[in-house]
Amino acid sequence: MGKAKAVIVGGSIAGICCAHALIRAGWDVVVLEKTPAPPTGSPTGAGLGLDPLSQKIIKSWLQQPHLLQQTTLPLTVDQNQATDGETKVSRTLARDEHFNFRAAYWADLHSLLYSTLPPDIVLWGYLFLSFSIYDDKSKVKVETKVLETDFTIDIVTDLLIAADGCLSSIRQSFLPDLKLRYSGYCAWRGVLDFSNNKHSEAIISLKKMYPDLGKCLYFDLSSGTHSVFYELLNHRFNWIWYINQPEPNLKGNSVTMKVGENLIQNMHEEAEKTWIPELVSVIKEIKEPFLNVIYDCDPLEQIFWDKVVLIGDAAHPTTPHGLRSTNMSIMDAAVLGKCLEKWGVENLNTALEEYRSIRLPVTTKQVLYSRRLGRIKQCLSLSDRPSFDPKAANPEDCEELQQKNMPHFDDIPSLLKYFF
């Protein structure tokens, strides 16, 4: 009968991870990605944090596991601090010195995962068009366009995996009325390469103010806003600043906006009013910051239909405050692969049902907690507590800021325990 076959739509980290997991499960895999070539930069994402379980999963896919350590930096400290916009004085609110994440640049992690796949698994420049499930539910036919030639190709497969992001067109075909929820805020983002001036007075001053850069995930909280700051490999700083504002008018199929000089100038002026001068200098040095519009959606009750299954942001769009998006995608891929390996293609529905039963209870709680954490740090209202005030926060308030409170933070599904 030959190997079972899967088509994965989406060549981002979620899709590449899924390819690794299914190859390990003994499946043939094709990944369709509309961009013409592997990314060399990070157009829609910059830095990310890998939790301990994600690190173990990735290492299990690599013939040289040490490569993950070589392309990331430790994040052993999770620190939340309050910054007074008037006095520019910061004080620590909560500090966890047993964090054990690792910081990765999106493009570095993608390159590591992609380069360790067998050749010709990912078809670059292939635009997914549509799919249809056979009447007897035995196969699914996927239609894709080769953008270079404009030819259309049909691929018949046993399973279609939607790794096509939070705006998933495949999810929309099953849930046409599903709408993403605007969080109430957007995020300015950027990465500063300081490799050519790492001994400058500005960088020395910055590291005095943030003495644990290189191992610490810093959250700065001020009135109605907060920022994230940490170091990446090869002398780079990753910076994110969340600002409450009305929902922007997005154009195209992306939650990322390019912005003009006037908006950037206004942002710089607000930064000077809010943050310490050392952080402001980093913000101003970033030549082309971009703006992410922050969405999630209420957790889904269903993530597979016959021969089609959702993973990653297609299955659970989330806000970024719990560092969940990439980590949930990696876990989705690992669990799906193990379920398919356990049950085989002849019991595909059982495999997908087990995947759903393992992942949905976890991702549901994590999406909702990430939403809650974002609202707390942005000083937005919640039904069960007053709005957070960084200046007047008590110890109980501060404890709630820590990443370790994320539901299922340290849980390993029983399906994966023997694997490690």
PDB file of N, CA and C in Angstrom, residues 46-52 54-55 58 72-75 99-106 109 189 217 230 232 238 240 320 322-328 330 403:
ATOM      1  N   ALA A  46       9.816  38.478  15.062  1.00  0.00           N
ATOM      2  CA  ALA A  46      11.227  38.757  15.313  1.00  0.00           C
ATOM      3  C   ALA A  46      11.782  37.756  16.317  1.00  0.00           C
ATOM      4  N   GLY A  47      11.608  38.046  17.596  1.00  0.00           N
ATOM      5  CA  GLY A  47      12.099  37.139  18.609  1.00  0.00           C
ATOM      6  C   GLY A  47      10.990  36.263  19.145  1.00  0.00           C
ATOM      7  N   LEU A  48      11.373  35.129  19.738  1.00  0.00           N
ATOM      8  CA  LEU A  48      10.409  34.239  20.374  1.00  0.00           C
ATOM      9  C   LEU A  48      11.117  33.484  21.493  1.00  0.00           C
ATOM     10  N   GLY A  49      10.332  32.917  22.402  1.00  0.00           N
ATOM     11  CA  GLY A  49      10.878  32.148  23.511  1.00  0.00           C
ATOM     12  C   GLY A  49      10.426  30.705  23.442  1.00  0.00           C
ATOM     13  N   LEU A  50      11.374  29.775  23.503  1.00  0.00           N
ATOM     14  CA  LEU A  50      11.076  28.342  23.460  1.00  0.00           C
ATOM     15  C   LEU A  50      11.036  27.791  24.876  1.00  0.00           C
ATOM     16  N   ASP A  51       9.921  27.144  25.240  1.00  0.00           N
ATOM     17  CA  ASP A  51       9.830  26.561  26.566  1.00  0.00           C
ATOM     18  C   ASP A  51      10.623  25.253  26.625  1.00  0.00           C
ATOM     19  N   PRO A  52      10.867  24.704  27.821  1.00  0.00           N
ATOM     20  CA  PRO A  52      11.711  23.510  27.937  1.00  0.00           C
ATOM     21  C   PRO A  52      11.217  22.321  27.123  1.00  0.00           C
ATOM     22  N   SER A  54       9.371  22.354  24.321  1.00  0.00           N
ATOM     23  CA  SER A  54       9.613  22.627  22.903  1.00  0.00           C
ATOM     24  C   SER A  54      11.069  22.388  22.547  1.00  0.00           C
ATOM     25  N   GLN A  55      11.963  22.771  23.444  1.00  0.00           N
ATOM     26  CA  GLN A  55      13.386  22.517  23.203  1.00  0.00           C
ATOM     27  C   GLN A  55      13.657  21.017  23.062  1.00  0.00           C
ATOM     28  N   ILE A  58      12.213  19.714  19.650  1.00  0.00           N
ATOM     29  CA  ILE A  58      13.047  20.107  18.508  1.00  0.00           C
ATOM     30  C   ILE A  58      14.332  19.277  18.474  1.00  0.00           C
ATOM     31  N   THR A  72      20.419  29.762  19.850  1.00  0.00           N
ATOM     32  CA  THR A  72      19.537  30.439  20.800  1.00  0.00           C
ATOM     33  C   THR A  72      20.344  30.932  21.996  1.00  0.00           C
ATOM     34  N   LEU A  73      19.719  31.794  22.788  1.00  0.00           N
ATOM     35  CA  LEU A  73      20.307  32.266  24.042  1.00  0.00           C
ATOM     36  C   LEU A  73      19.406  31.858  25.205  1.00  0.00           C
ATOM     37  N   PRO A  74      19.975  31.660  26.389  1.00  0.00           N
ATOM     38  CA  PRO A  74      19.136  31.293  27.531  1.00  0.00           C
ATOM     39  C   PRO A  74      18.239  32.441  27.979  1.00  0.00           C
ATOM     40  N   LEU A  75      17.046  32.080  28.418  1.00  0.00           N
ATOM     41  CA  LEU A  75      16.163  33.004  29.125  1.00  0.00           C
ATOM     42  C   LEU A  75      15.833  32.327  30.457  1.00  0.00           C
ATOM     43  N   PHE A  99      13.315  30.090  35.016  1.00  0.00           N
ATOM     44  CA  PHE A  99      12.426  30.180  33.849  1.00  0.00           C
ATOM     45  C   PHE A  99      12.755  29.105  32.809  1.00  0.00           C
ATOM     46  N   ASN A 100      14.031  28.987  32.436  1.00  0.00           N
ATOM     47  CA  ASN A 100      14.530  27.907  31.571  1.00  0.00           C
ATOM     48  C   ASN A 100      13.955  27.895  30.157  1.00  0.00           C
ATOM     49  N   PHE A 101      13.598  29.042  29.628  1.00  0.00           N
ATOM     50  CA  PHE A 101      13.277  29.172  28.209  1.00  0.00           C
ATOM     51  C   PHE A 101      14.572  29.472  27.443  1.00  0.00           C
ATOM     52  N   ARG A 102      14.462  29.527  26.116  1.00  0.00           N
ATOM     53  CA  ARG A 102      15.574  30.008  25.298  1.00  0.00           C
ATOM     54  C   ARG A 102      15.031  30.985  24.263  1.00  0.00           C
ATOM     55  N   ALA A 103      15.800  32.037  24.011  1.00  0.00           N
ATOM     56  CA  ALA A 103      15.405  33.083  23.066  1.00  0.00           C
ATOM     57  C   ALA A 103      15.918  32.742  21.678  1.00  0.00           C
ATOM     58  N   ALA A 104      15.040  32.822  20.694  1.00  0.00           N
ATOM     59  CA  ALA A 104      15.408  32.534  19.303  1.00  0.00           C
ATOM     60  C   ALA A 104      14.941  33.666  18.401  1.00  0.00           C
ATOM     61  N   TYR A 105      15.738  33.953  17.398  1.00  0.00           N
ATOM     62  CA  TYR A 105      15.296  34.824  16.309  1.00  0.00           C
ATOM     63  C   TYR A 105      14.487  33.955  15.356  1.00  0.00           C
ATOM     64  N   TRP A 106      13.313  34.442  14.947  1.00  0.00           N
ATOM     65  CA  TRP A 106      12.386  33.628  14.153  1.00  0.00           C
ATOM     66  C   TRP A 106      13.084  33.004  12.949  1.00  0.00           C
ATOM     67  N   LEU A 109      15.520  30.102  13.860  1.00  0.00           N
ATOM     68  CA  LEU A 109      14.852  28.838  14.207  1.00  0.00           C
ATOM     69  C   LEU A 109      14.252  28.192  12.965  1.00  0.00           C
ATOM     70  N   ARG A 189       7.123  46.597  16.978  1.00  0.00           N
ATOM     71  CA  ARG A 189       8.157  45.578  17.128  1.00  0.00           C
ATOM     72  C   ARG A 189       9.389  45.946  16.317  1.00  0.00           C
ATOM     73  N   LEU A 217      14.214  37.768  30.351  1.00  0.00           N
ATOM     74  CA  LEU A 217      13.062  38.281  29.622  1.00  0.00           C
ATOM     75  C   LEU A 217      12.478  39.417  30.453  1.00  0.00           C
ATOM     76  N   TYR A 230      14.526  41.777  25.329  1.00  0.00           N
ATOM     77  CA  TYR A 230      15.498  40.730  25.633  1.00  0.00           C
ATOM     78  C   TYR A 230      16.512  40.633  24.501  1.00  0.00           C
ATOM     79  N   LEU A 232      18.939  38.603  21.732  1.00  0.00           N
ATOM     80  CA  LEU A 232      18.998  37.453  20.838  1.00  0.00           C
ATOM     81  C   LEU A 232      20.450  37.154  20.497  1.00  0.00           C
ATOM     82  N   ASN A 238      15.704  42.286  20.923  1.00  0.00           N
ATOM     83  CA  ASN A 238      14.314  42.197  20.474  1.00  0.00           C
ATOM     84  C   ASN A 238      13.457  43.078  21.383  1.00  0.00           C
ATOM     85  N   ILE A 240       9.443  44.875  21.927  1.00  0.00           N
ATOM     86  CA  ILE A 240       8.015  44.918  21.606  1.00  0.00           C
ATOM     87  C   ILE A 240       7.375  45.937  22.548  1.00  0.00           C
ATOM     88  N   PRO A 320       0.207  37.196  22.278  1.00  0.00           N
ATOM     89  CA  PRO A 320       1.578  36.706  22.495  1.00  0.00           C
ATOM     90  C   PRO A 320       2.065  36.721  23.941  1.00  0.00           C
ATOM     91  N   GLY A 322       1.746  34.989  26.668  1.00  0.00           N
ATOM     92  CA  GLY A 322       2.207  33.794  27.354  1.00  0.00           C
ATOM     93  C   GLY A 322       3.284  33.044  26.590  1.00  0.00           C
ATOM     94  N   LEU A 323       3.856  33.677  25.553  1.00  0.00           N
ATOM     95  CA  LEU A 323       4.855  33.041  24.695  1.00  0.00           C
ATOM     96  C   LEU A 323       4.343  31.686  24.211  1.00  0.00           C
ATOM     97  N   ARG A 324       3.086  31.653  23.765  1.00  0.00           N
ATOM     98  CA  ARG A 324       2.459  30.374  23.453  1.00  0.00           C
ATOM     99  C   ARG A 324       2.432  30.034  21.974  1.00  0.00           C
ATOM    100  N   SER A 325       2.383  30.981  21.091  1.00  0.00           N
ATOM    101  CA  SER A 325       2.096  30.687  19.689  1.00  0.00           C
ATOM    102  C   SER A 325       3.036  29.631  19.113  1.00  0.00           C
ATOM    103  N   THR A 326       4.339  29.884  19.142  1.00  0.00           N
ATOM    104  CA  THR A 326       5.300  28.924  18.602  1.00  0.00           C
ATOM    105  C   THR A 326       5.321  27.646  19.425  1.00  0.00           C
ATOM    106  N   ASN A 327       5.280  27.772  20.744  1.00  0.00           N
ATOM    107  CA  ASN A 327       5.335  26.585  21.597  1.00  0.00           C
ATOM    108  C   ASN A 327       4.111  25.691  21.410  1.00  0.00           C
ATOM    109  N   MET A 328       2.932  26.284  21.247  1.00  0.00           N
ATOM    110  CA  MET A 328       1.743  25.471  20.981  1.00  0.00           C
ATOM    111  C   MET A 328       1.846  24.791  19.624  1.00  0.00           C
ATOM    112  N   ILE A 330       4.599  23.796  18.096  1.00  0.00           N
ATOM    113  CA  ILE A 330       5.551  22.684  18.209  1.00  0.00           C
ATOM    114  C   ILE A 330       4.900  21.499  18.906  1.00  0.00           C
ATOM    115  N   GLN A 403       5.091  34.243  34.023  1.00  0.00           N
ATOM    116  CA  GLN A 403       4.802  33.262  32.983  1.00  0.00           C
ATOM    117  C   GLN A 403       4.491  31.876  33.566  1.00  0.00           C
TER     118      GLN A 403
END
